[in-house]
XYZ file of C-alpha atoms in Angstrom:
592
model
C 74.568 -59.229 -11.734
C 72.720 -55.861 -11.637
C 73.271 -52.545 -10.024
C 69.705 -52.308 -8.730
C 69.552 -51.274 -4.984
C 68.410 -53.810 -2.514
C 64.675 -53.385 -1.455
C 64.228 -51.194 1.556
C 61.740 -52.367 4.404
C 58.586 -50.714 4.406
C 57.320 -48.588 7.341
C 54.826 -51.134 8.362
C 57.632 -53.788 8.568
C 59.796 -51.560 10.840
C 56.961 -50.728 13.087
C 57.043 -54.212 14.427
C 60.653 -53.389 15.580
C 59.577 -50.510 17.817
C 61.613 -51.333 21.121
C 59.733 -51.513 24.532
C 61.284 -49.337 26.969
C 61.428 -51.163 30.440
C 62.607 -49.256 33.604
C 65.003 -50.626 36.165
C 62.928 -50.769 39.277
C 66.050 -50.017 41.411
C 67.369 -47.181 39.206
C 67.010 -43.401 40.284
C 63.857 -42.008 38.834
C 66.031 -39.124 37.142
C 67.902 -41.863 35.270
C 64.709 -43.577 34.174
C 63.390 -40.261 32.909
C 66.529 -39.688 30.964
C 66.310 -43.146 29.626
C 62.488 -42.778 28.441
C 63.520 -39.535 26.786
C 66.347 -41.106 24.837
C 64.376 -43.995 23.518
C 61.060 -42.004 22.651
C 60.629 -42.818 19.009
C 58.474 -40.649 16.807
C 58.201 -43.002 13.962
C 60.137 -43.732 10.602
C 60.984 -41.578 7.711
C 58.647 -42.842 4.762
C 61.313 -42.441 2.226
C 64.300 -43.961 3.849
C 62.772 -46.025 6.666
C 65.092 -44.615 9.248
C 64.095 -43.976 12.828
C 62.720 -40.454 13.703
C 63.244 -39.766 17.331
C 61.304 -37.333 19.584
C 64.509 -35.467 20.681
C 67.839 -35.055 19.589
C 70.619 -36.459 21.953
C 72.261 -32.995 22.344
C 68.813 -31.596 23.562
C 68.725 -34.067 26.417
C 70.139 -32.900 29.560
C 72.027 -35.733 31.593
C 71.731 -33.826 34.911
C 75.360 -34.409 35.704
C 75.094 -38.093 35.436
C 77.650 -38.321 32.627
C 78.519 -37.079 29.247
C 77.608 -40.122 27.173
C 73.805 -40.043 26.883
C 73.433 -43.700 25.840
C 75.492 -45.059 28.929
C 73.144 -42.729 31.094
C 69.924 -44.076 29.560
C 71.353 -47.716 29.825
C 71.581 -46.994 33.424
C 67.926 -46.418 33.898
C 66.126 -48.371 31.365
C 66.428 -51.180 28.868
C 65.022 -50.866 25.412
C 64.061 -54.378 24.097
C 63.200 -55.286 20.562
C 60.170 -57.531 20.543
C 60.626 -60.945 19.007
C 64.287 -60.522 18.532
C 67.182 -62.418 20.348
C 70.768 -61.447 20.983
C 73.080 -63.330 18.617
C 75.700 -64.069 21.384
C 73.813 -65.159 24.420
C 70.305 -66.024 22.943
C 68.638 -63.787 25.400
C 66.253 -60.814 24.684
C 67.790 -58.210 22.453
C 68.163 -55.124 24.551
C 69.638 -52.133 22.674
C 72.930 -50.429 23.799
C 72.212 -47.127 21.677
C 70.082 -45.711 18.861
C 72.888 -46.779 16.479
C 72.163 -50.368 17.500
C 68.507 -49.879 16.676
C 69.413 -48.500 13.175
C 71.374 -51.773 12.739
C 68.194 -53.744 13.677
C 66.176 -51.910 11.349
C 68.933 -52.582 8.449
C 68.800 -56.542 9.423
C 71.879 -56.837 11.550
C 71.165 -57.737 14.877
C 73.899 -56.496 17.360
C 74.786 -57.964 20.737
C 72.527 -56.971 23.808
C 73.482 -54.723 26.544
C 74.533 -57.613 28.893
C 76.978 -58.854 26.164
C 78.624 -55.463 25.600
C 81.130 -55.403 28.444
C 82.329 -51.823 27.693
C 78.717 -50.541 28.077
C 78.369 -52.365 31.342
C 81.497 -51.032 32.847
C 80.570 -47.484 31.961
C 77.057 -48.166 33.632
C 78.566 -49.220 36.715
C 80.735 -46.326 36.718
C 77.559 -43.985 36.352
C 76.080 -45.825 39.367
C 79.102 -45.690 41.486
C 78.153 -44.422 44.975
C 81.206 -42.225 45.256
C 80.357 -40.635 41.969
C 76.735 -40.252 42.821
C 77.632 -38.404 46.056
C 79.926 -36.126 44.165
C 77.249 -35.380 41.609
C 74.737 -34.781 44.389
C 77.068 -32.344 46.104
C 77.677 -30.380 42.675
C 74.089 -30.375 42.118
C 73.295 -29.091 45.593
C 76.079 -26.531 44.985
C 74.538 -25.475 41.628
C 71.122 -25.175 43.382
C 72.502 -23.013 46.189
C 74.248 -20.793 43.529
C 71.072 -20.494 41.617
C 69.226 -19.389 44.692
C 72.021 -16.705 45.255
C 71.913 -15.516 41.643
C 68.056 -15.287 41.839
C 68.391 -13.394 45.063
C 71.027 -11.158 43.614
C 68.637 -10.502 40.671
C 65.859 -9.436 42.873
C 68.191 -7.266 44.948
C 69.405 -5.498 41.825
C 65.730 -5.110 40.679
C 64.993 -3.399 43.793
C 67.983 -1.023 43.071
C 66.787 -0.349 39.525
C 63.214 0.399 40.900
C 64.538 2.740 43.531
C 66.748 4.887 41.170
C 63.733 5.163 38.754
C 61.503 6.253 41.471
C 63.957 8.683 42.993
C 65.556 10.154 39.858
C 62.245 10.177 37.579
C 62.428 12.594 34.886
C 59.323 14.654 34.853
C 58.259 16.718 32.068
C 56.935 19.465 31.642
C 59.317 20.390 34.536
C 57.859 21.847 37.828
C 60.371 24.763 38.060
C 61.146 27.109 35.267
C 63.704 29.262 36.795
C 67.073 28.065 36.060
C 69.638 28.327 38.994
C 72.429 30.898 39.153
C 75.907 29.168 39.119
C 79.397 30.348 38.458
C 81.156 30.994 35.269
C 83.110 27.886 35.402
C 80.156 25.619 35.997
C 78.215 27.201 33.019
C 81.221 26.450 30.662
C 81.231 22.974 31.752
C 77.419 22.583 31.367
C 77.780 24.228 27.858
C 80.272 21.743 26.890
C 78.398 18.940 27.920
C 75.291 19.982 25.771
C 77.295 20.700 22.838
C 80.224 18.055 22.669
C 78.444 15.142 24.065
C 77.755 12.375 21.460
C 74.097 12.494 22.766
C 72.061 14.606 25.265
C 69.458 11.946 25.683
C 70.888 11.327 28.180
C 74.400 12.525 28.374
C 76.295 9.376 29.410
C 79.660 7.627 29.414
C 81.536 11.048 29.972
C 84.803 9.321 30.961
C 84.846 7.518 27.525
C 84.949 10.615 25.464
C 87.688 10.527 22.818
C 88.660 14.297 23.909
C 87.823 14.739 27.665
C 85.351 17.155 29.189
C 88.147 18.830 31.111
C 91.943 18.910 30.126
C 92.486 17.326 33.663
C 90.320 14.334 33.911
C 90.683 14.186 37.646
C 88.768 17.483 37.771
C 85.639 16.093 35.796
C 84.069 14.367 38.666
C 83.963 17.420 41.038
C 82.635 19.442 38.097
C 79.851 17.144 37.428
C 78.961 16.865 41.023
C 78.708 20.704 41.300
C 76.537 20.869 38.424
C 74.152 18.382 39.874
C 74.228 19.968 43.364
C 73.570 23.212 41.826
C 70.437 21.792 39.813
C 71.623 22.915 36.389
C 71.680 18.989 35.478
C 69.935 16.185 36.964
C 70.847 12.491 37.315
C 68.929 10.311 34.510
C 66.869 7.402 35.762
C 68.532 5.233 33.346
C 71.837 5.462 35.290
C 73.200 2.047 36.168
C 72.897 1.187 39.819
C 76.576 1.027 40.094
C 76.482 4.882 39.761
C 75.258 5.225 43.220
C 76.249 4.570 46.801
C 74.335 2.039 48.412
C 73.985 0.658 52.090
C 75.010 -2.155 51.949
C 77.279 -1.243 49.094
C 76.892 -4.377 47.201
C 74.879 -7.685 47.330
C 78.033 -9.575 48.334
C 78.383 -7.158 51.386
C 74.621 -7.621 52.134
C 75.058 -11.495 52.051
C 78.156 -11.292 54.151
C 76.270 -9.168 56.670
C 73.512 -11.729 56.623
C 76.033 -14.533 57.359
C 74.973 -16.198 54.089
C 71.143 -16.416 54.983
C 69.323 -15.229 51.748
C 66.228 -14.608 53.884
C 68.051 -12.149 55.999
C 69.619 -10.113 53.314
C 69.167 -6.471 53.922
C 67.116 -4.411 51.301
C 69.540 -2.032 49.420
C 69.020 1.777 50.553
C 69.926 4.583 48.199
C 72.276 7.291 49.728
C 72.600 10.839 48.455
C 76.183 10.066 47.055
C 76.976 8.982 43.527
C 79.723 8.455 41.105
C 79.654 11.331 38.745
C 81.630 9.573 35.950
C 79.316 6.563 35.873
C 75.919 8.512 36.153
C 73.862 9.847 33.196
C 72.651 13.345 33.047
C 69.954 15.385 31.526
C 68.614 18.875 31.273
C 65.649 19.240 33.618
C 63.993 22.599 32.619
C 61.654 22.379 29.681
C 58.326 20.904 28.249
C 60.160 17.866 27.005
C 63.771 16.358 27.092
C 64.494 18.057 23.703
C 63.219 21.410 24.609
C 65.054 21.282 28.008
C 68.251 21.034 26.153
C 67.384 24.027 23.866
C 66.375 26.115 26.870
C 69.444 25.402 28.906
C 71.860 25.837 26.004
C 70.122 29.260 25.135
C 70.243 30.275 28.898
C 74.031 29.436 29.127
C 74.844 31.110 25.819
C 73.243 34.307 26.997
C 74.708 34.212 30.433
C 78.168 33.621 29.160
C 77.868 36.467 26.611
C 80.882 38.674 27.758
C 78.971 41.897 26.743
C 76.520 41.288 29.568
C 78.916 40.262 32.325
C 80.007 42.223 35.344
C 83.708 43.015 35.970
C 83.618 40.245 38.539
C 82.394 37.735 35.899
C 84.853 38.998 33.576
C 87.683 38.011 36.212
C 85.857 34.588 36.558
C 86.042 34.301 32.671
C 89.803 34.981 32.533
C 90.432 32.680 35.430
C 88.681 29.848 33.535
C 90.575 30.627 30.251
C 93.929 30.558 32.266
C 92.991 27.135 33.914
C 92.070 25.573 30.696
C 95.115 26.914 28.696
C 97.444 25.655 31.515
C 95.681 22.367 31.868
C 95.788 21.691 28.069
C 99.693 22.227 28.243
C 99.989 19.832 31.196
C 97.853 17.304 29.383
C 100.273 17.429 26.332
C 103.169 17.326 28.734
C 101.677 13.933 30.138
C 100.870 12.539 26.786
C 104.432 13.329 25.372
C 105.908 11.552 28.369
C 103.907 8.333 27.584
C 104.831 8.701 23.763
C 108.512 8.741 24.547
C 108.049 5.826 27.128
C 108.876 7.829 30.395
C 106.880 7.549 33.615
C 104.592 10.334 34.926
C 106.128 13.268 36.686
C 106.982 12.271 40.385
C 104.279 13.515 42.735
C 106.779 15.761 44.622
C 107.339 17.686 41.364
C 103.815 17.871 40.025
C 103.015 21.143 42.016
C 106.106 22.801 40.479
C 105.190 21.776 37.181
C 101.674 22.959 37.494
C 102.749 26.449 38.808
C 105.152 26.808 35.770
C 102.195 26.078 33.451
C 99.744 28.296 35.097
C 102.124 31.209 35.407
C 102.995 30.672 31.594
C 99.427 30.668 30.705
C 98.920 34.252 31.854
C 101.533 35.469 29.192
C 101.538 32.987 26.296
C 99.364 31.280 23.827
C 98.749 27.551 24.107
C 100.752 27.050 20.762
C 103.738 28.428 22.239
C 103.355 26.325 25.472
C 103.046 23.264 23.177
C 106.414 24.429 21.682
C 108.010 24.425 25.076
C 106.497 21.227 26.344
C 107.794 19.548 23.109
C 111.359 21.139 23.602
C 111.407 19.993 27.444
C 110.283 16.336 26.613
C 112.644 15.971 23.760
C 115.554 16.991 25.891
C 114.244 14.347 28.547
C 114.202 11.631 25.675
C 117.721 12.550 24.522
C 118.959 12.458 28.208
C 117.354 9.064 28.619
C 119.161 7.633 25.346
C 122.545 9.042 26.557
C 122.045 7.528 30.107
C 120.197 4.310 29.518
C 120.970 3.155 33.258
C 119.407 6.275 34.758
C 116.158 5.662 36.636
C 113.394 6.710 34.348
C 111.463 8.900 36.828
C 114.667 11.017 36.886
C 114.240 11.694 33.274
C 110.664 12.827 33.787
C 111.983 15.249 36.461
C 114.411 16.509 33.992
C 111.494 17.378 31.501
C 110.030 19.191 34.462
C 113.025 21.121 35.257
C 113.588 22.039 31.475
C 109.873 23.078 31.083
C 110.128 25.353 34.233
C 113.368 27.022 32.780
C 111.689 27.756 29.473
C 108.468 28.986 31.161
C 110.701 31.206 33.389
C 112.332 32.927 30.461
C 109.049 33.199 28.455
C 107.386 35.093 31.292
C 110.511 37.304 31.976
C 111.266 38.011 28.273
C 108.192 38.967 26.368
C 110.343 39.481 23.310
C 111.377 36.164 23.146
C 109.910 34.675 19.955
C 108.592 31.167 20.484
C 107.231 29.485 17.213
C 103.741 28.300 18.055
C 102.524 24.990 17.381
C 99.258 24.146 15.551
C 96.644 21.823 17.097
C 98.396 18.439 17.929
C 97.203 15.651 15.884
C 95.233 13.092 18.064
C 95.424 15.638 20.981
C 92.568 17.930 20.330
C 91.341 20.550 22.938
C 88.982 19.350 25.646
C 85.300 20.017 25.336
C 85.334 22.821 28.040
C 88.186 24.505 26.117
C 86.408 24.243 22.903
C 83.169 25.710 24.381
C 84.961 28.515 25.998
C 87.085 29.615 22.922
C 84.806 28.533 19.954
C 81.323 29.184 21.462
C 81.856 31.886 23.989
C 85.103 33.962 23.015
C 84.847 33.185 19.160
C 88.573 32.647 19.170
C 91.253 29.958 18.590
C 92.303 28.211 21.816
C 95.801 27.570 20.161
C 96.576 30.999 19.215
C 94.909 33.274 21.840
C 96.811 34.389 24.911
C 95.144 35.656 28.126
C 96.246 39.243 27.552
C 94.453 39.137 24.087
C 91.367 37.764 25.668
C 91.388 40.493 28.298
C 91.805 43.239 25.838
C 89.178 41.965 23.541
C 86.456 41.776 26.470
C 83.866 44.406 26.133
C 83.337 46.975 28.887
C 81.513 45.198 31.839
C 78.057 46.242 32.721
C 77.708 47.923 36.102
C 77.140 45.686 38.979
C 73.683 46.482 40.599
C 74.551 44.771 43.778
C 75.466 46.921 46.890
C 76.322 45.761 50.141
C 72.990 44.854 51.593
C 71.472 45.881 54.791
C 70.529 43.295 57.293
C 67.781 41.132 55.596
C 64.182 41.847 56.835
C 62.829 38.715 55.449
C 62.106 35.966 57.817
C 64.611 33.465 56.147
C 67.774 35.470 56.363
C 69.833 32.507 55.747
C 68.497 31.631 52.327
C 68.747 35.372 51.317
C 72.432 35.608 52.492
C 73.569 32.408 50.786
C 71.573 33.367 47.469
C 73.287 36.796 47.499
C 76.694 35.392 48.293
C 76.264 32.686 45.375
C 75.328 35.414 42.968
C 78.079 37.788 43.642
C 81.063 35.773 44.401
C 83.768 38.501 43.931
C 82.254 40.555 46.700
C 83.379 38.350 49.636
C 86.480 36.080 50.384
C 85.541 32.401 51.264
C 88.785 32.045 53.139
C 87.301 34.530 55.893
C 84.871 31.583 56.820
C 87.511 29.054 58.193
C 89.404 31.907 59.683
C 86.581 33.170 61.653
C 85.729 29.683 62.784
C 89.124 28.943 63.926
C 89.088 32.057 66.112
C 85.543 31.241 67.411
C 86.468 27.509 68.250
C 89.231 28.621 70.418
C 87.475 31.369 72.510
C 86.363 30.690 76.140
C 84.516 33.199 78.106
C 85.810 33.322 81.695
C 83.060 35.115 83.337
C 80.659 32.775 85.275
C 77.531 33.779 83.351
C 79.229 33.293 80.077
C 81.252 30.189 80.703
C 78.707 27.385 79.692
C 77.508 29.424 76.421
C 81.081 30.111 75.386
C 81.585 26.242 75.394
C 78.654 25.554 73.337
C 79.521 28.301 70.677
C 83.178 27.058 70.496
C 81.945 23.448 70.010
C 79.547 24.474 67.187
C 82.224 26.517 65.517
C 84.563 23.504 65.800
C 82.037 21.206 64.050
C 81.519 23.713 61.382
C 85.230 24.131 60.744
C 85.596 20.418 60.412
C 82.792 20.366 57.854
C 84.675 23.057 55.959
C 88.044 21.110 55.862
C 86.290 17.970 54.671
C 84.353 19.729 51.778
C 87.055 22.269 50.399
C 89.297 19.829 48.793
C 86.425 18.364 46.852
C 83.980 21.127 45.860
C 86.090 24.157 46.395
C 86.578 26.766 49.053
C 83.567 28.971 47.874
C 80.977 26.111 47.784
C 82.475 24.805 50.998
C 81.922 28.319 52.750
C 78.344 28.510 51.432
C 77.816 24.839 52.887
C 79.069 25.817 56.106
C 76.578 28.754 56.208
C 73.529 26.652 55.431
C 74.803 24.074 58.028
C 74.391 26.658 60.875
C 70.784 25.880 60.709
C 71.479 22.580 62.031
C 73.004 23.547 65.162
C 70.154 24.119 67.486
C 71.480 24.334 71.071
C 69.931 27.170 72.803
C 72.067 30.049 74.265
C 71.118 33.320 76.085
C 72.305 36.679 75.001
C 71.162 39.659 77.271
C 67.947 38.175 78.151
C 67.188 37.021 74.327
C 67.352 33.308 73.446
C 68.607 32.004 70.169
C 70.312 28.954 68.860
C 74.212 28.455 68.791
C 73.844 28.207 65.041
C 71.966 31.522 64.734
C 74.697 33.135 66.803
C 77.364 31.762 64.568
C 75.544 32.531 61.360
C 75.156 36.165 62.496
C 78.930 36.530 63.104
C 79.758 35.006 59.727
C 77.338 36.776 57.670
C 78.171 40.130 59.349
C 81.887 39.450 58.504
C 81.139 38.490 54.819
C 78.505 41.022 53.980
C 79.954 43.867 56.378
C 76.732 44.078 58.401
C 77.293 45.411 61.879
C 75.814 43.584 64.689
C 73.798 45.373 67.195
C 75.455 43.698 70.161
C 78.877 43.343 68.617
C 80.769 44.779 71.494
C 79.360 42.460 74.091
C 79.475 39.271 71.593
C 83.172 39.867 70.825
C 84.034 38.573 74.272
C 82.021 35.425 73.932
């Protein structure tokens, strides 16, 4: 007896065993195709004499007919080995699987398909009409879903192309004059440029570890103001979800079309967008990089306190107070979360903010951090002593404590409060850093508002005087530009107050009865516009928007034989009020 291996059959010997693939004439053509692919033989390995198949079984899609590929193949074809008989029934040797063919190559003939009862039962299950109907329904559903997915992809492609066209970034830029904006907006833009992870483009602002503004709810309106002013522009790489569309989504468009893919409306881009989702870039320069340098240099120069008027100094101090107060409120909210207390109830939030803003006029942020910590620690101790008390009551208790401390700190300047240093994991917001580090060159933790005011250089004299009535053809543009450039020279609250009076007036004399109604109706429309805009963009910008909207009121009215539109008449009254320009016919028009 020897250990020598048994001689392996040669490739020439095995080639005689290549099975003939015979399709079932009654089988579904898809099953026949699957079976032919399953039994497609490329040859034999020369060294081992094992079969080499054209495709691996895992690469053959059964198209939903079943999970066992050899069963699906048997439902469509028979692979018959020439010259071999089934050892059980004596009929032609049809192969049940590739494993059975390997047995034939090894000299061990298996039973044929007809003698393998388990395989026949599995084949009958594959061919069961109920299962076939279910499979065809699933296939139809998959095809319908594929059609929907393809339509959605085309719809989204149209959105992307629309955004790329509407917000194309053009360099060198067409305009070289940077717009004039307020101090707060300039500080926001400077913070974006200097503290964004990348300026090409500025993106994912809501994901910054330290937020742009201490109050994250104000970031959206700030970004919107910068875009409307033209200081920043929306980058064409912004996701389509950053914009408001009509229809709003593909799902809405498909619903409006009642499921008809051919009737789905083309997405239309509106002028509204979601500021925290959009991406931004600096638009003024020969290239994106140069534009950032140009804007940064412009902002640094414009925010230099030595070159500011007294009005801009006041704006700077107002922004400093806002940021100090909001940083303290941000720490207050974080402290509540740390000690597992809920946010301050909504009906107490205004009281908390009022205390913080009043305290920010007199104390440093470090001192305010100390008082916040004292107030929240007292709330945590109260919560431990009263475990059954409602948790919102403990947050209210913290608010009460802070309000008490703030009142004492304001009333008693000699009360020494040990200032905290910067809180670990609670760094100042980007705007706070930009104002104190880049503009004021001081610490946001240790610098109080009185210290800032005392350190400011003397303001430059304002060159603006009350203008005479503009002689240029476009009085509206000139007036709005002047009001925007000198925000401290007028009171935005005068606009809604004047509109409230105008919309209630009715002239009783016959010749003015009709015109009075027209003018009152136009004033009411502008007043509603102001009320909608003011909470979002602020009273000053809302007042300017109302002035600009007067040009859209074009109903003719007659004044002492001269014709003009109702918008021109209202604009004249508002601009005269804001600029102090007397109207030629003011005595007569006061009655209208």
